Tab-separated table of C-alpha atoms in Angstrom:
chain	number	residue	atom	x	y	z
A	1	MET	CA	41.414	3.568	-20.975
A	2	ASP	CA	41.795	2.232	-17.412
A	3	THR	CA	39.064	0.351	-15.573
A	4	ALA	CA	38.074	3.256	-13.334
A	5	ALA	CA	37.516	5.522	-16.338
A	6	LEU	CA	35.585	2.782	-18.169
A	7	ALA	CA	33.433	2.194	-15.088
A	8	GLU	CA	32.714	5.893	-14.805
A	9	ARG	CA	31.688	6.108	-18.464
A	10	PHE	CA	29.554	2.981	-18.052
A	11	GLN	CA	27.655	4.487	-15.099
A	12	ALA	CA	27.198	7.748	-17.026
A	13	ARG	CA	25.597	5.821	-19.889
A	14	ILE	CA	23.277	4.049	-17.412
A	15	ASP	CA	22.362	7.365	-15.793
A	16	ALA	CA	21.542	8.766	-19.244
A	17	ASP	CA	19.151	5.806	-19.667
A	18	GLU	CA	21.183	4.323	-22.518
A	19	ARG	CA	20.988	0.572	-23.121
A	20	ILE	CA	24.037	-1.668	-22.698
A	21	GLU	CA	24.594	-4.179	-25.516
A	22	PRO	CA	26.493	-7.504	-25.421
A	23	LYS	CA	29.814	-6.295	-26.853
A	24	ASP	CA	29.918	-3.066	-24.814
A	25	TRP	CA	32.355	-2.805	-21.907
A	26	MET	CA	30.635	-3.602	-18.594
A	27	PRO	CA	31.882	-4.144	-15.022
A	28	ASP	CA	32.347	-7.826	-14.096
A	29	ALA	CA	29.878	-7.453	-11.235
A	30	TYR	CA	27.187	-6.135	-13.625
A	31	ARG	CA	27.771	-9.111	-15.926
A	32	ARG	CA	27.671	-11.580	-12.997
A	33	THR	CA	24.502	-10.015	-11.572
A	34	LEU	CA	22.763	-10.256	-14.942
A	35	ILE	CA	23.871	-13.848	-15.526
A	36	ARG	CA	22.558	-14.784	-12.085
A	37	GLN	CA	19.230	-12.956	-12.425
A	38	MET	CA	18.533	-13.858	-16.069
A	39	SER	CA	19.433	-17.537	-15.677
A	40	GLN	CA	17.293	-17.780	-12.511
A	41	HIS	CA	14.508	-16.223	-14.530
A	42	ALA	CA	15.002	-18.743	-17.379
A	43	HIS	CA	15.094	-21.661	-14.911
A	44	SER	CA	11.858	-20.369	-13.323
A	45	GLU	CA	10.091	-20.501	-16.691
A	46	ILE	CA	11.216	-24.095	-17.288
A	47	VAL	CA	10.519	-25.376	-13.764
A	48	GLY	CA	7.258	-23.396	-13.861
A	49	MET	CA	6.006	-25.737	-16.584
A	50	LEU	CA	5.857	-28.599	-14.046
A	51	PRO	CA	3.089	-27.592	-11.582
A	52	GLU	CA	0.754	-26.767	-14.495
A	53	GLY	CA	1.830	-29.699	-16.675
A	54	ASN	CA	0.428	-31.790	-13.814
A	55	TRP	CA	-3.113	-30.825	-14.947
A	56	ILE	CA	-2.885	-31.001	-18.756
A	57	THR	CA	-4.176	-34.585	-18.930
A	58	ARG	CA	-6.919	-33.830	-16.375
A	59	ALA	CA	-8.200	-30.435	-17.556
A	60	PRO	CA	-12.014	-30.381	-17.222
A	61	THR	CA	-12.760	-29.665	-20.917
A	62	LEU	CA	-11.001	-29.874	-24.265
A	63	LYS	CA	-11.006	-26.059	-24.455
A	64	ARG	CA	-9.283	-25.745	-21.057
A	65	LYS	CA	-6.798	-28.407	-22.084
A	66	ALA	CA	-5.892	-26.602	-25.331
A	67	ILE	CA	-5.498	-23.314	-23.394
A	68	LEU	CA	-3.317	-24.915	-20.714
A	69	MET	CA	-1.090	-26.573	-23.312
A	70	ALA	CA	-0.651	-23.216	-25.071
A	71	LYS	CA	0.266	-21.585	-21.765
A	72	VAL	CA	2.789	-24.254	-20.757
A	73	GLN	CA	4.272	-24.060	-24.272
A	74	ASP	CA	4.642	-20.286	-23.797
A	75	GLU	CA	6.587	-20.876	-20.561
A	76	GLY	CA	8.974	-23.132	-22.488
A	77	GLY	CA	9.325	-20.388	-25.100
A	78	HIS	CA	10.015	-17.781	-22.412
A	79	GLY	CA	12.739	-20.023	-21.017
A	80	ALA	CA	14.256	-20.243	-24.517
A	81	TYR	CA	14.180	-16.430	-25.000
A	82	LEU	CA	15.829	-15.915	-21.626
A	83	TYR	CA	18.539	-18.573	-21.993
A	84	GLY	CA	19.289	-16.997	-25.392
A	85	ALA	CA	19.526	-13.504	-23.876
A	86	THR	CA	21.775	-14.834	-21.073
A	87	GLU	CA	24.087	-16.461	-23.616
A	88	THR	CA	24.897	-12.984	-25.002
A	89	LEU	CA	26.830	-12.444	-21.739
A	90	GLY	CA	29.325	-15.193	-22.603
A	91	VAL	CA	27.875	-18.282	-20.891
A	92	THR	CA	26.424	-21.348	-22.600
A	93	ARG	CA	22.894	-22.602	-22.116
A	94	ASP	CA	24.260	-26.077	-21.394
A	95	ALA	CA	26.383	-24.770	-18.523
A	96	LEU	CA	23.381	-22.940	-17.044
A	97	ILE	CA	21.182	-26.037	-17.291
A	98	GLU	CA	23.933	-28.133	-15.683
A	99	GLU	CA	23.878	-25.718	-12.721
A	100	LEU	CA	20.111	-26.053	-12.382
A	101	LEU	CA	20.245	-29.850	-12.494
A	102	ALA	CA	23.117	-29.947	-10.001
A	103	GLY	CA	20.946	-27.972	-7.562
A	104	ALA	CA	23.453	-25.093	-7.654
A	105	ALA	CA	21.107	-22.554	-9.278
A	106	ARG	CA	17.968	-20.958	-7.924
A	107	TYR	CA	14.571	-20.490	-9.518
A	108	SER	CA	11.460	-18.726	-8.233
A	109	SER	CA	10.416	-20.322	-4.931
A	110	ILE	CA	6.744	-20.248	-6.016
A	111	PHE	CA	7.201	-23.316	-8.209
A	112	ASN	CA	7.995	-25.490	-5.202
A	113	TYR	CA	4.322	-25.535	-4.208
A	114	PRO	CA	1.967	-28.334	-5.321
A	115	THR	CA	-1.189	-28.085	-7.461
A	116	PRO	CA	-3.621	-30.504	-5.771
A	117	THR	CA	-6.831	-29.234	-7.476
A	118	TRP	CA	-7.935	-27.690	-10.789
A	119	ALA	CA	-8.549	-24.416	-8.933
A	120	ASP	CA	-4.785	-24.186	-8.323
A	121	ILE	CA	-4.343	-23.789	-12.094
A	122	GLY	CA	-6.749	-20.832	-11.969
A	123	ALA	CA	-4.967	-19.346	-8.947
A	124	ILE	CA	-1.546	-19.737	-10.597
A	125	GLY	CA	-2.630	-17.903	-13.749
A	126	TRP	CA	-4.393	-15.153	-11.830
A	127	LEU	CA	-1.962	-14.633	-8.920
A	128	VAL	CA	1.412	-16.105	-9.903
A	129	ASP	CA	1.365	-14.798	-13.476
A	130	GLY	CA	-0.173	-11.568	-12.156
A	131	ALA	CA	2.734	-11.102	-9.749
A	132	ALA	CA	5.190	-12.076	-12.491
A	133	ILE	CA	3.736	-9.383	-14.806
A	134	MET	CA	4.089	-6.787	-12.038
A	135	ASN	CA	7.770	-7.760	-11.665
A	136	GLN	CA	8.417	-8.044	-15.384
A	137	ILE	CA	6.900	-4.881	-16.854
A	138	PRO	CA	9.646	-2.659	-15.366
A	139	LEU	CA	12.234	-5.128	-16.738
A	140	CYS	CA	11.149	-4.162	-20.271
A	141	ARG	CA	13.114	-0.933	-19.591
A	142	CYS	CA	16.075	-2.560	-17.833
A	143	SER	CA	19.535	-1.329	-18.823
A	144	TYR	CA	20.675	-4.527	-20.555
A	145	GLY	CA	19.305	-4.507	-24.122
A	146	PRO	CA	18.868	-8.263	-24.785
A	147	TYR	CA	17.102	-8.789	-21.417
A	148	ALA	CA	14.788	-5.804	-21.980
A	149	ARG	CA	13.897	-6.998	-25.497
A	150	ALA	CA	13.172	-10.558	-24.300
A	151	MET	CA	10.938	-9.118	-21.573
A	152	VAL	CA	8.909	-7.111	-24.091
A	153	ARG	CA	8.017	-10.334	-25.913
A	154	ILE	CA	7.328	-12.182	-22.660
A	155	CYS	CA	5.062	-9.461	-21.235
A	156	LYS	CA	2.939	-9.471	-24.391
A	157	GLU	CA	2.267	-13.175	-23.835
A	158	GLU	CA	1.808	-13.115	-20.037
A	159	SER	CA	-1.392	-11.120	-20.206
A	160	PHE	CA	-3.166	-14.120	-21.763
A	161	HIS	CA	-1.845	-16.279	-18.897
A	162	GLN	CA	-3.301	-14.057	-16.211
A	163	ARG	CA	-6.661	-13.672	-17.920
A	164	GLN	CA	-7.115	-17.403	-18.564
A	165	GLY	CA	-6.387	-17.980	-14.851
A	166	TYR	CA	-8.995	-15.447	-13.769
A	167	ASP	CA	-11.410	-17.021	-16.261
A	168	ILE	CA	-10.957	-20.394	-14.509
A	169	MET	CA	-11.586	-18.727	-11.119
A	170	LEU	CA	-14.697	-16.985	-12.498
A	171	ALA	CA	-16.161	-20.278	-13.720
A	172	LEU	CA	-15.583	-21.849	-10.286
A	173	ALA	CA	-16.912	-18.786	-8.428
A	174	ARG	CA	-20.121	-18.981	-10.472
A	175	GLY	CA	-20.393	-22.731	-9.906
A	176	THR	CA	-21.577	-25.001	-7.112
A	177	ASP	CA	-20.771	-24.577	-3.403
A	178	ALA	CA	-18.093	-27.231	-3.753
A	179	GLN	CA	-16.514	-25.340	-6.681
A	180	ARG	CA	-16.588	-22.022	-4.782
A	181	ARG	CA	-14.941	-23.747	-1.814
A	182	MET	CA	-12.275	-25.163	-4.126
A	183	ALA	CA	-11.583	-21.661	-5.499
A	184	GLN	CA	-11.338	-20.192	-1.975
A	185	GLU	CA	-8.932	-22.913	-0.837
A	186	ALA	CA	-6.712	-22.325	-3.866
A	187	LEU	CA	-6.637	-18.579	-3.125
A	188	ASP	CA	-5.724	-19.388	0.506
A	189	ARG	CA	-2.875	-21.631	-0.664
A	190	TRP	CA	-1.389	-19.248	-3.269
A	191	TRP	CA	-1.903	-15.814	-1.691
A	192	TRP	CA	1.131	-15.788	0.615
A	193	PRO	CA	3.561	-17.527	-1.762
A	194	ALA	CA	2.462	-15.068	-4.503
A	195	LEU	CA	3.265	-12.100	-2.229
A	196	MET	CA	6.674	-13.651	-1.501
A	197	MET	CA	7.457	-13.606	-5.241
A	198	PHE	CA	8.414	-9.934	-4.907
A	199	GLY	CA	11.353	-10.936	-2.725
A	200	PRO	CA	12.286	-10.040	0.847
A	201	PRO	CA	11.278	-6.701	2.444
A	202	ASP	CA	13.353	-3.772	1.139
A	203	ALA	CA	15.355	-3.536	4.364
A	204	ASP	CA	16.567	-7.151	3.938
A	205	SER	CA	17.098	-7.165	0.168
A	206	LYS	CA	20.867	-7.363	-0.280
A	207	HIS	CA	21.076	-6.899	-4.077
A	208	SER	CA	18.411	-4.192	-4.450
A	209	ALA	CA	20.395	-0.974	-4.046
A	210	GLN	CA	23.113	-1.931	-6.547
A	211	SER	CA	20.557	-3.281	-9.046
A	212	MET	CA	18.631	0.005	-8.832
A	213	ARG	CA	21.849	1.950	-9.468
A	214	TRP	CA	22.469	-0.191	-12.560
A	215	ARG	CA	18.812	0.220	-13.603
A	216	ILE	CA	18.336	-3.519	-13.785
A	217	LYS	CA	15.659	-2.972	-11.178
A	218	ARG	CA	13.445	0.111	-11.209
A	219	PHE	CA	11.032	-0.339	-8.288
A	220	SER	CA	11.599	-1.780	-4.827
A	221	ASN	CA	10.209	-5.176	-3.735
A	222	ASP	CA	7.779	-3.632	-1.251
A	223	GLU	CA	6.549	-1.047	-3.750
A	224	LEU	CA	5.712	-3.728	-6.348
A	225	ARG	CA	4.125	-5.961	-3.687
A	226	ARG	CA	1.920	-3.082	-2.502
A	227	ARG	CA	0.822	-2.344	-6.060
A	228	PHE	CA	-0.004	-6.040	-6.656
A	229	ILE	CA	-2.191	-6.161	-3.537
A	230	GLU	CA	-3.972	-2.975	-4.613
A	231	PHE	CA	-4.828	-4.469	-8.016
A	232	THR	CA	-5.703	-7.955	-6.773
A	233	VAL	CA	-7.954	-7.372	-3.769
A	234	PRO	CA	-10.844	-5.900	-5.838
A	235	GLN	CA	-10.472	-8.802	-8.298
A	236	ALA	CA	-10.928	-11.256	-5.398
A	237	GLU	CA	-13.944	-9.287	-4.182
A	238	TYR	CA	-15.542	-9.575	-7.617
A	239	LEU	CA	-15.116	-13.353	-7.383
A	240	GLY	CA	-16.758	-13.284	-3.945
A	241	LEU	CA	-13.604	-14.751	-2.390
A	242	ALA	CA	-11.968	-13.658	0.865
A	243	VAL	CA	-8.324	-12.547	0.750
A	244	PRO	CA	-6.386	-14.143	3.642
A	245	GLN	CA	-5.610	-11.741	6.493
A	246	GLY	CA	-2.355	-11.578	8.448
A	247	GLU	CA	1.355	-11.137	7.839
A	248	ILE	CA	3.811	-12.785	5.460
A	249	ASP	CA	5.703	-15.619	7.170
A	250	TRP	CA	9.244	-14.906	5.974
A	251	SER	CA	10.618	-18.007	7.679
A	252	GLU	CA	8.571	-20.074	5.210
A	253	PHE	CA	10.191	-18.134	2.331
A	254	GLU	CA	13.667	-18.872	3.769
A	255	GLN	CA	12.796	-22.552	4.159
A	256	VAL	CA	11.596	-22.910	0.556
A	257	LEU	CA	14.655	-21.040	-0.766
A	258	ALA	CA	16.895	-23.328	1.270
A	259	GLY	CA	15.388	-26.318	-0.539
A	260	HIS	CA	12.832	-27.395	2.063
A	261	GLY	CA	9.598	-26.412	0.288
A	262	PRO	CA	6.858	-28.973	-0.398
A	263	CYS	CA	8.140	-29.860	-3.914
A	264	ASN	CA	11.803	-28.753	-4.239
A	265	ARG	CA	13.178	-32.286	-4.600
A	266	GLU	CA	10.365	-33.422	-6.877
A	267	ARG	CA	10.893	-30.467	-9.263
A	268	ILE	CA	14.626	-30.997	-9.717
A	269	ALA	CA	14.149	-34.762	-9.996
A	270	ALA	CA	11.600	-34.193	-12.793
A	271	ARG	CA	13.985	-31.865	-14.654
A	272	ARG	CA	16.854	-34.368	-14.292
A	273	ARG	CA	14.678	-37.202	-15.566
A	274	ALA	CA	13.568	-35.147	-18.584
A	275	HIS	CA	17.159	-34.104	-19.311
A	276	GLU	CA	18.478	-37.668	-19.075
A	277	SER	CA	15.689	-39.289	-21.088
A	278	GLY	CA	16.086	-36.645	-23.795
A	279	ARG	CA	19.855	-37.103	-24.022
A	280	TRP	CA	19.744	-39.755	-26.785
A	281	VAL	CA	17.456	-37.534	-28.852
A	282	ARG	CA	19.841	-34.570	-28.617
A	283	GLU	CA	22.818	-36.750	-29.455
A	284	ALA	CA	21.038	-38.489	-32.342
A	285	ALA	CA	19.925	-35.173	-33.852
A	286	LEU	CA	23.495	-33.892	-33.723
A	287	ALA	CA	24.889	-37.118	-35.235
A	288	TRP	CA	22.280	-37.048	-38.017
A	289	ALA	CA	23.091	-33.423	-38.875
A	290	ASP	CA	26.831	-34.248	-38.972
A	291	LYS	CA	26.160	-37.189	-41.278
A	292	GLN	CA	24.061	-35.069	-43.646
A	293	ARG	CA	26.812	-32.454	-43.755
A	294	SER	CA	29.496	-34.999	-44.613
A	295	LYS	CA	27.246	-36.567	-47.271
A	296	ARG	CA	26.836	-33.148	-48.877
A	297	ARG	CA	30.600	-32.632	-48.800
A	298	GLU	CA	31.169	-36.002	-50.543
A	299	ALA	CA	28.608	-35.156	-53.208
A	300	VAL	CA	30.483	-31.967	-54.184
B	1	MET	CA	27.753	-32.633	-20.817
B	2	THR	CA	30.789	-31.191	-22.593
B	3	SER	CA	30.567	-28.071	-24.707
B	4	SER	CA	31.334	-30.123	-27.852
B	5	ASN	CA	27.802	-31.531	-27.532
B	6	ASP	CA	26.236	-28.060	-27.621
B	7	TRP	CA	23.863	-27.554	-30.492
B	8	PRO	CA	25.104	-24.607	-32.589
B	9	LEU	CA	23.514	-21.195	-32.085
B	10	TYR	CA	21.558	-19.425	-34.851
B	11	GLU	CA	20.329	-15.829	-34.958
B	12	VAL	CA	16.692	-15.452	-35.980
B	13	PHE	CA	15.219	-12.682	-38.195
B	14	ILE	CA	11.498	-12.357	-38.867
B	15	ARG	CA	9.483	-10.442	-41.456
B	16	ALA	CA	6.307	-9.481	-39.598
B	17	ARG	CA	4.253	-8.612	-42.699
B	18	GLY	CA	4.812	-8.356	-46.428
B	19	GLY	CA	6.512	-5.053	-47.175
B	20	LEU	CA	8.555	-4.916	-43.945
B	21	ASP	CA	12.233	-5.779	-43.390
B	22	HIS	CA	13.333	-8.909	-41.588
B	23	LYS	CA	14.131	-7.900	-38.003
B	24	HIS	CA	16.365	-9.629	-35.461
B	25	VAL	CA	14.255	-11.247	-32.735
B	26	GLY	CA	16.671	-13.474	-30.806
B	27	SER	CA	18.535	-16.744	-31.137
B	28	ILE	CA	17.876	-20.457	-31.194
B	29	HIS	CA	19.897	-23.680	-30.785
B	30	ALA	CA	19.611	-26.294	-33.539
B	31	THR	CA	21.658	-29.072	-35.120
B	32	ASP	CA	21.170	-27.811	-38.688
B	33	GLU	CA	19.528	-25.086	-40.787
B	34	ARG	CA	16.226	-26.863	-41.214
B	35	MET	CA	15.807	-27.529	-37.491
B	36	ALA	CA	16.804	-23.917	-36.799
B	37	LEU	CA	13.962	-22.718	-39.041
B	38	GLU	CA	11.451	-25.067	-37.427
B	39	HIS	CA	12.503	-24.211	-33.878
B	40	ALA	CA	12.476	-20.498	-34.719
B	41	ARG	CA	8.921	-20.920	-35.999
B	42	ASP	CA	7.863	-22.742	-32.806
B	43	VAL	CA	9.556	-20.300	-30.431
B	44	TYR	CA	9.123	-16.924	-32.141
B	45	THR	CA	5.890	-17.156	-34.191
B	46	ARG	CA	3.328	-18.854	-31.922
B	47	ARG	CA	0.939	-15.936	-32.501
B	48	GLN	CA	1.380	-15.277	-36.223
B	49	GLU	CA	4.241	-12.837	-35.622
B	50	GLY	CA	5.727	-13.483	-39.060
B	51	VAL	CA	5.340	-14.451	-42.690
B	52	SER	CA	9.016	-15.232	-43.318
B	53	ILE	CA	12.013	-16.323	-41.225
B	54	TRP	CA	15.767	-16.100	-41.812
B	55	VAL	CA	18.232	-18.024	-39.646
B	56	VAL	CA	22.001	-17.633	-39.777
B	57	ARG	CA	24.754	-19.270	-37.726
B	58	SER	CA	25.682	-16.774	-34.985
B	59	SER	CA	29.362	-17.500	-35.653
B	60	ALA	CA	28.905	-16.276	-39.261
B	61	ILE	CA	27.925	-12.741	-38.234
B	62	VAL	CA	30.612	-10.085	-38.570
B	63	ALA	CA	30.002	-7.141	-36.243
B	64	SER	CA	31.642	-3.764	-35.721
B	65	ASP	CA	33.454	-3.271	-32.431
B	66	PRO	CA	31.682	-0.887	-29.989
B	67	SER	CA	35.015	0.268	-28.550
B	68	ASP	CA	35.957	1.493	-32.052
B	69	ALA	CA	32.553	3.051	-32.660
B	70	GLU	CA	33.802	6.614	-32.377
B	71	ALA	CA	36.540	6.254	-34.982
B	72	PHE	CA	34.489	3.879	-37.115
B	73	PHE	CA	31.520	6.216	-37.521
B	74	GLU	CA	33.603	9.433	-37.347
B	75	PRO	CA	33.748	10.078	-41.142
B	76	ALA	CA	29.986	10.811	-41.260
B	77	ARG	CA	29.944	13.311	-38.400
B	78	ASP	CA	31.192	16.509	-40.091
B	79	LYS	CA	29.297	16.048	-43.347
B	80	VAL	CA	26.265	18.057	-42.330
B	81	TYR	CA	25.772	19.115	-45.973
B	82	ARG	CA	24.339	15.626	-46.558
B	83	HIS	CA	21.175	16.723	-44.750
B	84	PRO	CA	18.471	18.862	-46.400
B	85	THR	CA	18.330	21.187	-43.365
B	86	PHE	CA	21.897	22.372	-44.166
B	87	TYR	CA	20.574	24.557	-46.984
B	88	ASP	CA	18.909	27.919	-46.348
B	89	ILE	CA	16.161	28.366	-48.899
B	90	PRO	CA	14.257	31.681	-48.991
B	91	ASP	CA	10.655	31.457	-47.757
B	92	GLU	CA	9.397	32.716	-51.113
B	93	VAL	CA	10.605	29.558	-52.824
B	94	LYS	CA	7.927	26.893	-52.514
B	95	THR	CA	7.810	23.084	-52.728
B	96	LEU	CA	11.542	22.596	-52.344
């Protein structure tokens, strides 16, 4: 069958809401789009461990510390699911990680913002994980089977992340004046970056139309953003916090994407350091396993 | 890092509860079988999702080819008499 006929059959399967599996024929552009989106998603989970990891040793109680460790561990797990799902498209995890460390791959711009206070951990869980859930629930029905299945597992776990964040905000909102102020300042810091997580306005989103046609994406950026605001504003009111008024500053989004956010360099430097200091462990584990295998062979 | 340093890939199967089949849940990198089991436990059963785990080297799995699916599964298509609904049983006959 020639490529045009294969492409036509592929689109017909998508239109019939069938799922595409790793060994099925797919257009190169579909494969490339998925590799880009899924690896960016995996990188975001891994880099996303950093702003919160910053507070593990300084969490206000043992309970909060145990919760935060469980959450950060989940993010690592989500990264592992997503790298695994991306590998089904014929790339290796090592190659993807090399791209991230070389600064050649993107991850969600939200993780280039700092977490100066404990309230930022609450705001991240509530707003950042809340926005992530809004983006991710439609991905559970995306046309690529391994991605959709990974997202089902991730979405089940994200709900805990959002609720523990709101629980932190509730405790602060019911606290002293200083604690309420801290909560308000964290909301002020994270509100706009959280809204930017849905991507540029529909009119400027260059990949959207094709991704919708391939059913990788099911709702537009602006539609999801609007829904997030609808859900979140009453939650802020319940906390007695004021949602910032105004317009999204898209030039800030461009700046952060271009590598000029408050923490871009720090994040990549931290990942590089972790990768380099873990190198001997990875190599030793591999050498040990090889040695055990050859010992077993000799014993036979 | 060269690809020769990649840790091998294992496919992970989990039995959620006694009485159920093991079901494929994803994959994991590990240097050997034991590490694959431990990593699979850490990554896929953080919330008591399983009571038993199988891991198998991804390279050891033999799979049918989707482009041959039509011919491969063809022999079953015209054997409708394998289904109970193929047989017309009079209404008067009960519990059959």
